[in-house]
Short mmCIF file of the N, C-alpha and C atoms (twelve columns), coordinates in Angstrom:
data_MODEL
# 
_entry.id   MODEL 
# 
loop_
_atom_site.group_PDB 
_atom_site.id 
_atom_site.type_symbol 
_atom_site.label_atom_id 
_atom_site.label_alt_id 
_atom_site.label_comp_id 
_atom_site.label_asym_id 
_atom_site.label_seq_id 
_atom_site.Cartn_x 
_atom_site.Cartn_y 
_atom_site.Cartn_z 
_atom_site.pdbx_PDB_model_num 
ATOM 1   N N  . MET A 1  -21.037 36.623  -39.836 1 
ATOM 2   C CA . MET A 1  -21.468 35.586  -38.490 1 
ATOM 3   C C  . MET A 1  -22.430 34.560  -39.300 1 
ATOM 4   N N  . GLN A 2  -23.397 35.352  -39.844 1 
ATOM 5   C CA . GLN A 2  -24.134 34.107  -40.787 1 
ATOM 6   C C  . GLN A 2  -23.871 34.045  -41.899 1 
ATOM 7   N N  . ARG A 3  -22.790 34.423  -42.894 1 
ATOM 8   C CA . ARG A 3  -21.905 33.175  -43.557 1 
ATOM 9   C C  . ARG A 3  -21.787 32.141  -43.086 1 
ATOM 10  N N  . PHE A 4  -21.208 32.409  -42.153 1 
ATOM 11  C CA . PHE A 4  -20.352 31.186  -41.149 1 
ATOM 12  C C  . PHE A 4  -21.337 30.064  -41.412 1 
ATOM 13  N N  . GLU A 5  -22.435 30.396  -40.569 1 
ATOM 14  C CA . GLU A 5  -23.421 29.454  -40.654 1 
ATOM 15  C C  . GLU A 5  -24.081 28.910  -42.025 1 
ATOM 16  N N  . VAL A 6  -24.113 29.708  -42.579 1 
ATOM 17  C CA . VAL A 6  -24.432 28.863  -43.323 1 
ATOM 18  C C  . VAL A 6  -23.998 28.180  -44.437 1 
ATOM 19  N N  . GLU A 7  -22.837 28.558  -44.237 1 
ATOM 20  C CA . GLU A 7  -21.521 27.290  -45.103 1 
ATOM 21  C C  . GLU A 7  -21.620 25.758  -44.381 1 
ATOM 22  N N  . ALA A 8  -21.656 26.047  -42.614 1 
ATOM 23  C CA . ALA A 8  -21.795 25.153  -42.106 1 
ATOM 24  C C  . ALA A 8  -22.937 24.155  -41.989 1 
ATOM 25  N N  . THR A 9  -23.862 24.862  -42.026 1 
ATOM 26  C CA . THR A 9  -25.646 23.797  -42.412 1 
ATOM 27  C C  . THR A 9  -25.391 23.594  -43.665 1 
ATOM 28  N N  . ARG A 10 -24.313 23.816  -45.087 1 
ATOM 29  C CA . ARG A 10 -24.242 23.507  -46.195 1 
ATOM 30  C C  . ARG A 10 -23.401 22.163  -46.621 1 
ATOM 31  N N  . SER A 11 -22.127 22.211  -45.479 1 
ATOM 32  C CA . SER A 11 -21.706 21.213  -45.717 1 
ATOM 33  C C  . SER A 11 -21.686 19.947  -44.672 1 
ATOM 34  N N  . SER A 12 -22.576 20.109  -43.820 1 
ATOM 35  C CA . SER A 12 -23.207 19.077  -42.841 1 
ATOM 36  C C  . SER A 12 -24.277 18.483  -43.855 1 
ATOM 37  N N  . GLU A 13 -24.973 19.541  -44.688 1 
ATOM 38  C CA . GLU A 13 -25.764 18.820  -45.657 1 
ATOM 39  C C  . GLU A 13 -25.191 18.109  -46.906 1 
ATOM 40  N N  . THR A 14 -24.192 18.331  -47.316 1 
ATOM 41  C CA . THR A 14 -23.411 17.728  -48.043 1 
ATOM 42  C C  . THR A 14 -22.369 16.762  -47.848 1 
ATOM 43  N N  . MET A 15 -22.622 15.869  -46.258 1 
ATOM 44  C CA . MET A 15 -22.058 14.420  -46.045 1 
ATOM 45  C C  . MET A 15 -22.984 14.120  -46.352 1 
ATOM 46  N N  . LYS A 16 -22.165 12.886  -46.533 1 
ATOM 47  C CA . LYS A 16 -23.457 11.488  -46.160 1 
ATOM 48  C C  . LYS A 16 -23.588 11.131  -44.915 1 
ATOM 49  N N  . SER A 17 -24.534 9.796   -45.140 1 
ATOM 50  C CA . SER A 17 -24.731 9.793   -43.753 1 
ATOM 51  C C  . SER A 17 -23.589 8.823   -42.858 1 
ATOM 52  N N  . GLY A 18 -22.900 7.892   -43.941 1 
ATOM 53  C CA . GLY A 18 -21.765 6.977   -43.265 1 
ATOM 54  C C  . GLY A 18 -20.763 8.023   -42.931 1 
ATOM 55  N N  . GLU A 19 -20.535 9.105   -43.636 1 
ATOM 56  C CA . GLU A 19 -19.187 10.208  -43.239 1 
ATOM 57  C C  . GLU A 19 -18.982 10.927  -41.577 1 
ATOM 58  N N  . HIS A 20 -20.158 10.795  -41.187 1 
ATOM 59  C CA . HIS A 20 -20.041 10.926  -39.667 1 
ATOM 60  C C  . HIS A 20 -19.010 10.325  -38.804 1 
ATOM 61  N N  . GLY A 21 -19.330 9.319   -38.650 1 
ATOM 62  C CA . GLY A 21 -18.582 8.480   -37.946 1 
ATOM 63  C C  . GLY A 21 -17.045 8.137   -38.573 1 
ATOM 64  N N  . PHE A 22 -16.911 8.148   -39.181 1 
ATOM 65  C CA . PHE A 22 -15.545 8.224   -39.789 1 
ATOM 66  C C  . PHE A 22 -13.882 9.263   -39.175 1 
ATOM 67  N N  . ILE A 23 -14.194 10.112  -38.735 1 
ATOM 68  C CA . ILE A 23 -12.887 11.154  -37.680 1 
ATOM 69  C C  . ILE A 23 -12.920 9.945   -36.637 1 
ATOM 70  N N  . ILE A 24 -13.990 9.158   -35.627 1 
ATOM 71  C CA . ILE A 24 -14.075 8.602   -34.484 1 
ATOM 72  C C  . ILE A 24 -12.883 7.247   -34.954 1 
ATOM 73  N N  . ILE A 25 -13.338 6.986   -36.549 1 
ATOM 74  C CA . ILE A 25 -12.631 5.727   -36.637 1 
ATOM 75  C C  . ILE A 25 -11.314 5.940   -36.478 1 
ATOM 76  N N  . VAL A 26 -10.993 6.930   -37.554 1 
ATOM 77  C CA . VAL A 26 -8.944  7.557   -37.504 1 
ATOM 78  C C  . VAL A 26 -8.485  8.068   -36.002 1 
ATOM 79  N N  . VAL A 27 -9.695  8.677   -35.600 1 
ATOM 80  C CA . VAL A 27 -8.746  8.941   -33.652 1 
ATOM 81  C C  . VAL A 27 -8.578  7.332   -32.877 1 
ATOM 82  N N  . LEU A 28 -9.595  6.640   -32.861 1 
ATOM 83  C CA . LEU A 28 -9.692  5.218   -32.216 1 
ATOM 84  C C  . LEU A 28 -7.730  4.785   -32.636 1 
ATOM 85  N N  . VAL A 29 -8.138  4.657   -34.041 1 
ATOM 86  C CA . VAL A 29 -6.685  3.478   -34.758 1 
ATOM 87  C C  . VAL A 29 -5.363  4.715   -34.567 1 
ATOM 88  N N  . MET A 30 -5.239  5.788   -34.586 1 
ATOM 89  C CA . MET A 30 -4.327  6.685   -33.884 1 
ATOM 90  C C  . MET A 30 -4.309  6.454   -32.580 1 
ATOM 91  N N  . LEU A 31 -4.943  6.236   -31.692 1 
ATOM 92  C CA . LEU A 31 -5.208  5.576   -30.125 1 
ATOM 93  C C  . LEU A 31 -4.567  4.652   -29.524 1 
ATOM 94  N N  . SER A 32 -4.323  3.916   -30.579 1 
ATOM 95  C CA . SER A 32 -4.726  2.082   -30.624 1 
ATOM 96  C C  . SER A 32 -2.579  2.165   -30.371 1 
ATOM 97  N N  . LEU A 33 -2.585  3.268   -31.865 1 
ATOM 98  C CA . LEU A 33 -0.978  3.313   -32.170 1 
ATOM 99  C C  . LEU A 33 -0.077  3.313   -30.948 1 
ATOM 100 N N  . PHE A 34 -0.573  4.604   -30.540 1 
ATOM 101 C CA . PHE A 34 -0.120  5.253   -29.555 1 
ATOM 102 C C  . PHE A 34 -0.042  4.275   -27.996 1 
ATOM 103 N N  . ALA A 35 -0.768  3.915   -28.167 1 
ATOM 104 C CA . ALA A 35 -0.349  2.606   -27.113 1 
ATOM 105 C C  . ALA A 35 0.205   1.319   -27.454 1 
ATOM 106 N N  . LEU A 36 -0.042  0.972   -28.801 1 
ATOM 107 C CA . LEU A 36 0.940   0.046   -28.483 1 
ATOM 108 C C  . LEU A 36 2.652   0.314   -28.219 1 
ATOM 109 N N  . VAL A 37 2.991   2.050   -28.788 1 
ATOM 110 C CA . VAL A 37 4.443   2.685   -28.823 1 
ATOM 111 C C  . VAL A 37 4.016   2.755   -26.991 1 
ATOM 112 N N  . ALA A 38 3.558   2.961   -26.602 1 
ATOM 113 C CA . ALA A 38 3.523   2.954   -25.115 1 
ATOM 114 C C  . ALA A 38 3.945   1.832   -24.492 1 
ATOM 115 N N  . ILE A 39 3.240   0.725   -24.528 1 
ATOM 116 C CA . ILE A 39 3.411   -0.579  -24.098 1 
ATOM 117 C C  . ILE A 39 4.593   -0.959  -24.401 1 
ATOM 118 N N  . GLY A 40 5.248   -0.714  -25.603 1 
ATOM 119 C CA . GLY A 40 6.659   -1.405  -26.278 1 
ATOM 120 C C  . GLY A 40 7.590   -0.574  -25.379 1 
ATOM 121 N N  . LEU A 41 7.346   0.345   -24.896 1 
ATOM 122 C CA . LEU A 41 8.747   1.369   -24.521 1 
ATOM 123 C C  . LEU A 41 8.753   1.277   -23.281 1 
ATOM 124 N N  . GLN A 42 7.146   1.007   -22.414 1 
ATOM 125 C CA . GLN A 42 7.593   0.362   -21.447 1 
ATOM 126 C C  . GLN A 42 7.900   -0.727  -20.998 1 
ATOM 127 N N  . ARG A 43 7.864   -2.073  -21.783 1 
ATOM 128 C CA . ARG A 43 8.678   -2.609  -21.722 1 
ATOM 129 C C  . ARG A 43 10.057  -2.625  -21.778 1 
ATOM 130 N N  . THR A 44 10.864  -1.994  -22.943 1 
ATOM 131 C CA . THR A 44 12.194  -1.735  -23.562 1 
ATOM 132 C C  . THR A 44 12.298  -1.043  -22.171 1 
ATOM 133 N N  . VAL A 45 12.149  -0.304  -20.897 1 
ATOM 134 C CA . VAL A 45 12.299  0.580   -19.943 1 
ATOM 135 C C  . VAL A 45 12.417  -0.414  -19.030 1 
ATOM 136 N N  . VAL A 46 11.605  -2.155  -18.519 1 
ATOM 137 C CA . VAL A 46 11.694  -2.379  -17.782 1 
ATOM 138 C C  . VAL A 46 13.022  -3.328  -17.864 1 
ATOM 139 N N  . VAL A 47 13.184  -4.234  -19.151 1 
ATOM 140 C CA . VAL A 47 14.511  -4.498  -19.338 1 
ATOM 141 C C  . VAL A 47 15.670  -3.646  -18.568 1 
ATOM 142 N N  . ASP A 48 15.529  -2.142  -19.152 1 
ATOM 143 C CA . ASP A 48 16.543  -1.497  -19.059 1 
ATOM 144 C C  . ASP A 48 16.989  -1.283  -17.689 1 
ATOM 145 N N  . ILE A 49 15.683  -1.677  -16.531 1 
ATOM 146 C CA . ILE A 49 16.045  -1.630  -15.433 1 
ATOM 147 C C  . ILE A 49 16.297  -2.749  -14.760 1 
ATOM 148 N N  . ARG A 50 15.738  -4.366  -15.074 1 
ATOM 149 C CA . ARG A 50 16.486  -5.546  -14.839 1 
ATOM 150 C C  . ARG A 50 17.938  -5.728  -15.103 1 
ATOM 151 N N  . LEU A 51 18.042  -4.779  -16.240 1 
ATOM 152 C CA . LEU A 51 20.171  -4.866  -16.724 1 
ATOM 153 C C  . LEU A 51 20.507  -4.405  -15.551 1 
ATOM 154 N N  . ALA A 52 20.313  -3.493  -15.335 1 
ATOM 155 C CA . ALA A 52 21.160  -2.233  -14.324 1 
ATOM 156 C C  . ALA A 52 21.242  -3.069  -13.052 1 
ATOM 157 N N  . ALA A 53 20.295  -3.563  -12.673 1 
ATOM 158 C CA . ALA A 53 20.051  -4.374  -11.347 1 
ATOM 159 C C  . ALA A 53 21.344  -5.590  -11.539 1 
ATOM 160 N N  . ASN A 54 21.122  -6.088  -12.626 1 
ATOM 161 C CA . ASN A 54 21.748  -7.052  -13.140 1 
ATOM 162 C C  . ASN A 54 23.461  -6.931  -12.518 1 
ATOM 163 N N  . VAL A 55 23.844  -5.977  -13.341 1 
ATOM 164 C CA . VAL A 55 24.989  -5.169  -13.973 1 
ATOM 165 C C  . VAL A 55 25.642  -4.750  -12.269 1 
ATOM 166 N N  . ALA A 56 24.783  -3.974  -11.259 1 
ATOM 167 C CA . ALA A 56 25.143  -3.185  -10.199 1 
ATOM 168 C C  . ALA A 56 25.342  -4.745  -9.194  1 
ATOM 169 N N  . HIS A 57 24.011  -5.893  -9.003  1 
ATOM 170 C CA . HIS A 57 25.200  -6.866  -8.827  1 
ATOM 171 C C  . HIS A 57 26.087  -7.424  -8.824  1 
ATOM 172 N N  . ARG A 58 26.220  -7.897  -10.344 1 
ATOM 173 C CA . ARG A 58 27.871  -8.618  -10.322 1 
ATOM 174 C C  . ARG A 58 29.080  -7.388  -10.108 1 
ATOM 175 N N  . VAL A 59 28.613  -6.001  -10.045 1 
ATOM 176 C CA . VAL A 59 30.118  -5.593  -9.676  1 
ATOM 177 C C  . VAL A 59 30.131  -5.769  -7.985  1 
ATOM 178 N N  . ARG A 60 28.772  -5.170  -7.255  1 
ATOM 179 C CA . ARG A 60 29.227  -6.424  -5.546  1 
ATOM 180 C C  . ARG A 60 29.992  -7.395  -5.734  1 
ATOM 181 N N  . SER A 61 29.303  -8.429  -6.467  1 
ATOM 182 C CA . SER A 61 29.110  -9.810  -5.969  1 
ATOM 183 C C  . SER A 61 30.972  -9.503  -6.250  1 
ATOM 184 N N  . GLU A 62 31.706  -8.594  -7.491  1 
ATOM 185 C CA . GLU A 62 33.015  -8.956  -7.931  1 
ATOM 186 C C  . GLU A 62 33.851  -8.268  -6.666  1 
ATOM 187 N N  . ALA A 63 32.666  -6.913  -6.134  1 
ATOM 188 C CA . ALA A 63 33.811  -6.430  -5.088  1 
ATOM 189 C C  . ALA A 63 33.912  -7.008  -3.728  1 
ATOM 190 N N  . LEU A 64 33.151  -8.032  -3.864  1 
ATOM 191 C CA . LEU A 64 33.190  -8.514  -2.422  1 
ATOM 192 C C  . LEU A 64 34.157  -10.422 -3.067  1 
ATOM 193 N N  . ALA A 65 33.945  -10.420 -3.695  1 
ATOM 194 C CA . ALA A 65 35.154  -11.395 -4.385  1 
ATOM 195 C C  . ALA A 65 36.341  -11.279 -4.099  1 
ATOM 196 N N  . ASP A 66 36.835  -10.054 -4.545  1 
ATOM 197 C CA . ASP A 66 38.477  -9.402  -4.853  1 
ATOM 198 C C  . ASP A 66 38.709  -9.220  -3.239  1 
ATOM 199 N N  . GLY A 67 37.732  -8.591  -2.276  1 
ATOM 200 C CA . GLY A 67 37.940  -8.362  -1.052  1 
ATOM 201 C C  . GLY A 67 38.510  -9.511  0.171   1 
ATOM 202 N N  . ILE A 68 37.611  -10.419 -0.424  1 
ATOM 203 C CA . ILE A 68 37.957  -11.580 0.128   1 
ATOM 204 C C  . ILE A 68 39.300  -12.346 -0.347  1 
ATOM 205 N N  . THR A 69 39.763  -12.486 -1.692  1 
ATOM 206 C CA . THR A 69 41.094  -13.065 -2.146  1 
ATOM 207 C C  . THR A 69 42.276  -11.846 -0.878  1 
ATOM 208 N N  . ARG A 70 42.018  -10.411 -1.537  1 
ATOM 209 C CA . ARG A 70 42.214  -9.662  -0.685  1 
ATOM 210 C C  . ARG A 70 42.993  -10.066 1.041   1 
ATOM 211 N N  . LEU A 71 41.963  -9.990  1.874   1 
ATOM 212 C CA . LEU A 71 41.792  -11.141 3.022   1 
ATOM 213 C C  . LEU A 71 42.782  -11.823 3.165   1 
ATOM 214 N N  . ALA A 72 42.351  -12.950 2.830   1 
ATOM 215 C CA . ALA A 72 42.898  -13.948 2.467   1 
ATOM 216 C C  . ALA A 72 44.568  -14.239 2.017   1 
ATOM 217 N N  . VAL A 73 44.594  -13.475 1.334   1 
ATOM 218 C CA . VAL A 73 46.557  -12.884 0.357   1 
ATOM 219 C C  . VAL A 73 47.126  -12.662 2.014   1 
ATOM 220 N N  . ARG A 74 46.421  -11.363 2.454   1 
ATOM 221 C CA . ARG A 74 47.041  -10.758 3.598   1 
ATOM 222 C C  . ARG A 74 47.472  -11.785 4.737   1 
ATOM 223 N N  . HIS A 75 45.949  -12.163 5.049   1 
ATOM 224 C CA . HIS A 75 46.338  -13.617 5.900   1 
ATOM 225 C C  . HIS A 75 47.368  -14.141 5.922   1 
ATOM 226 N N  . LEU A 76 47.775  -14.835 4.858   1 
ATOM 227 C CA . LEU A 76 48.633  -16.178 4.416   1 
ATOM 228 C C  . LEU A 76 49.848  -15.514 4.437   1 
ATOM 229 N N  . VAL A 77 49.815  -14.007 4.071   1 
ATOM 230 C CA . VAL A 77 51.522  -13.074 3.845   1 
ATOM 231 C C  . VAL A 77 51.505  -13.283 5.526   1 
ATOM 232 N N  . ASN A 78 50.896  -12.584 6.543   1 
ATOM 233 C CA . ASN A 78 51.188  -12.299 7.678   1 
ATOM 234 C C  . ASN A 78 51.259  -13.610 8.482   1 
ATOM 235 N N  . ASN A 79 50.465  -14.308 8.782   1 
ATOM 236 C CA . ASN A 79 50.928  -16.238 9.065   1 
ATOM 237 C C  . ASN A 79 51.536  -16.792 8.300   1 
ATOM 238 N N  . VAL A 80 52.833  -16.805 8.311   1 
ATOM 239 C CA . VAL A 80 53.621  -17.559 7.453   1 
ATOM 240 C C  . VAL A 80 53.388  -19.220 7.654   1 
ATOM 241 N N  . PRO A 81 52.472  -20.386 6.891   1 
ATOM 242 C CA . PRO A 81 52.281  -21.789 7.521   1 
ATOM 243 C C  . PRO A 81 53.005  -22.174 7.826   1 
ATOM 244 N N  . SER A 82 53.078  -22.894 9.417   1 
ATOM 245 C CA . SER A 82 53.954  -23.959 10.036  1 
ATOM 246 C C  . SER A 82 53.259  -25.409 10.161  1 
ATOM 247 N N  . ALA A 83 53.710  -26.026 10.018  1 
ATOM 248 C CA . ALA A 83 53.271  -27.845 9.824   1 
ATOM 249 C C  . ALA A 83 51.767  -28.340 9.748   1 
ATOM 250 N N  . GLY A 84 51.619  -27.210 8.936   1 
ATOM 251 C CA . GLY A 84 50.032  -27.753 7.738   1 
ATOM 252 C C  . GLY A 84 49.138  -26.857 8.764   1 
ATOM 253 N N  . ARG A 85 48.906  -25.891 9.359   1 
ATOM 254 C CA . ARG A 85 48.238  -24.943 9.994   1 
ATOM 255 C C  . ARG A 85 48.786  -23.860 9.844   1 
ATOM 256 N N  . SER A 86 47.730  -22.948 9.752   1 
ATOM 257 C CA . SER A 86 47.602  -21.644 9.164   1 
ATOM 258 C C  . SER A 86 46.425  -20.754 9.634   1 
ATOM 259 N N  . GLY A 87 46.772  -20.390 11.390  1 
ATOM 260 C CA . GLY A 87 46.043  -20.636 12.281  1 
ATOM 261 C C  . GLY A 87 45.030  -21.130 12.259  1 
ATOM 262 N N  . PRO A 88 43.734  -20.933 12.296  1 
ATOM 263 C CA . PRO A 88 42.348  -21.845 12.649  1 
ATOM 264 C C  . PRO A 88 41.985  -22.305 11.257  1 
ATOM 265 N N  . PHE A 89 42.841  -22.121 10.221  1 
ATOM 266 C CA . PHE A 89 42.423  -23.276 9.278   1 
ATOM 267 C C  . PHE A 89 43.688  -24.541 8.735   1 
ATOM 268 N N  . ARG A 90 42.985  -24.780 8.381   1 
ATOM 269 C CA . ARG A 90 44.387  -26.710 8.160   1 
ATOM 270 C C  . ARG A 90 44.369  -26.334 6.178   1 
ATOM 271 N N  . LEU A 91 45.408  -26.562 6.007   1 
ATOM 272 C CA . LEU A 91 46.083  -26.126 4.795   1 
ATOM 273 C C  . LEU A 91 45.722  -27.556 3.951   1 
ATOM 274 N N  . ASP A 92 45.426  -28.599 4.178   1 
ATOM 275 C CA . ASP A 92 45.317  -29.762 3.498   1 
ATOM 276 C C  . ASP A 92 44.105  -29.673 3.542   1 
ATOM 277 N N  . GLY A 93 43.108  -28.617 3.548   1 
ATOM 278 C CA . GLY A 93 41.420  -29.277 2.970   1 
ATOM 279 C C  . GLY A 93 40.647  -29.543 4.076   1 
# 
């Protein structure tokens, strides 16, 4: 136990005065790099979420358009137009 204490005091005596704060600089640089990586990942996740929301909106819009098209075709097939009218709709615009 005493040997360890002697070695610890020797190593601290041999350190120059400028070497005491060097490790904190290394740690701060590493933390800064980790923060930059985290910010980059966060931005990527936000973009991916927006992209997924846009895809879901597009799919919903396409489904609604397909549904109204089928409804209109069914209406026109079941109600043959006569004299320029098809139910409540005018066929000339």
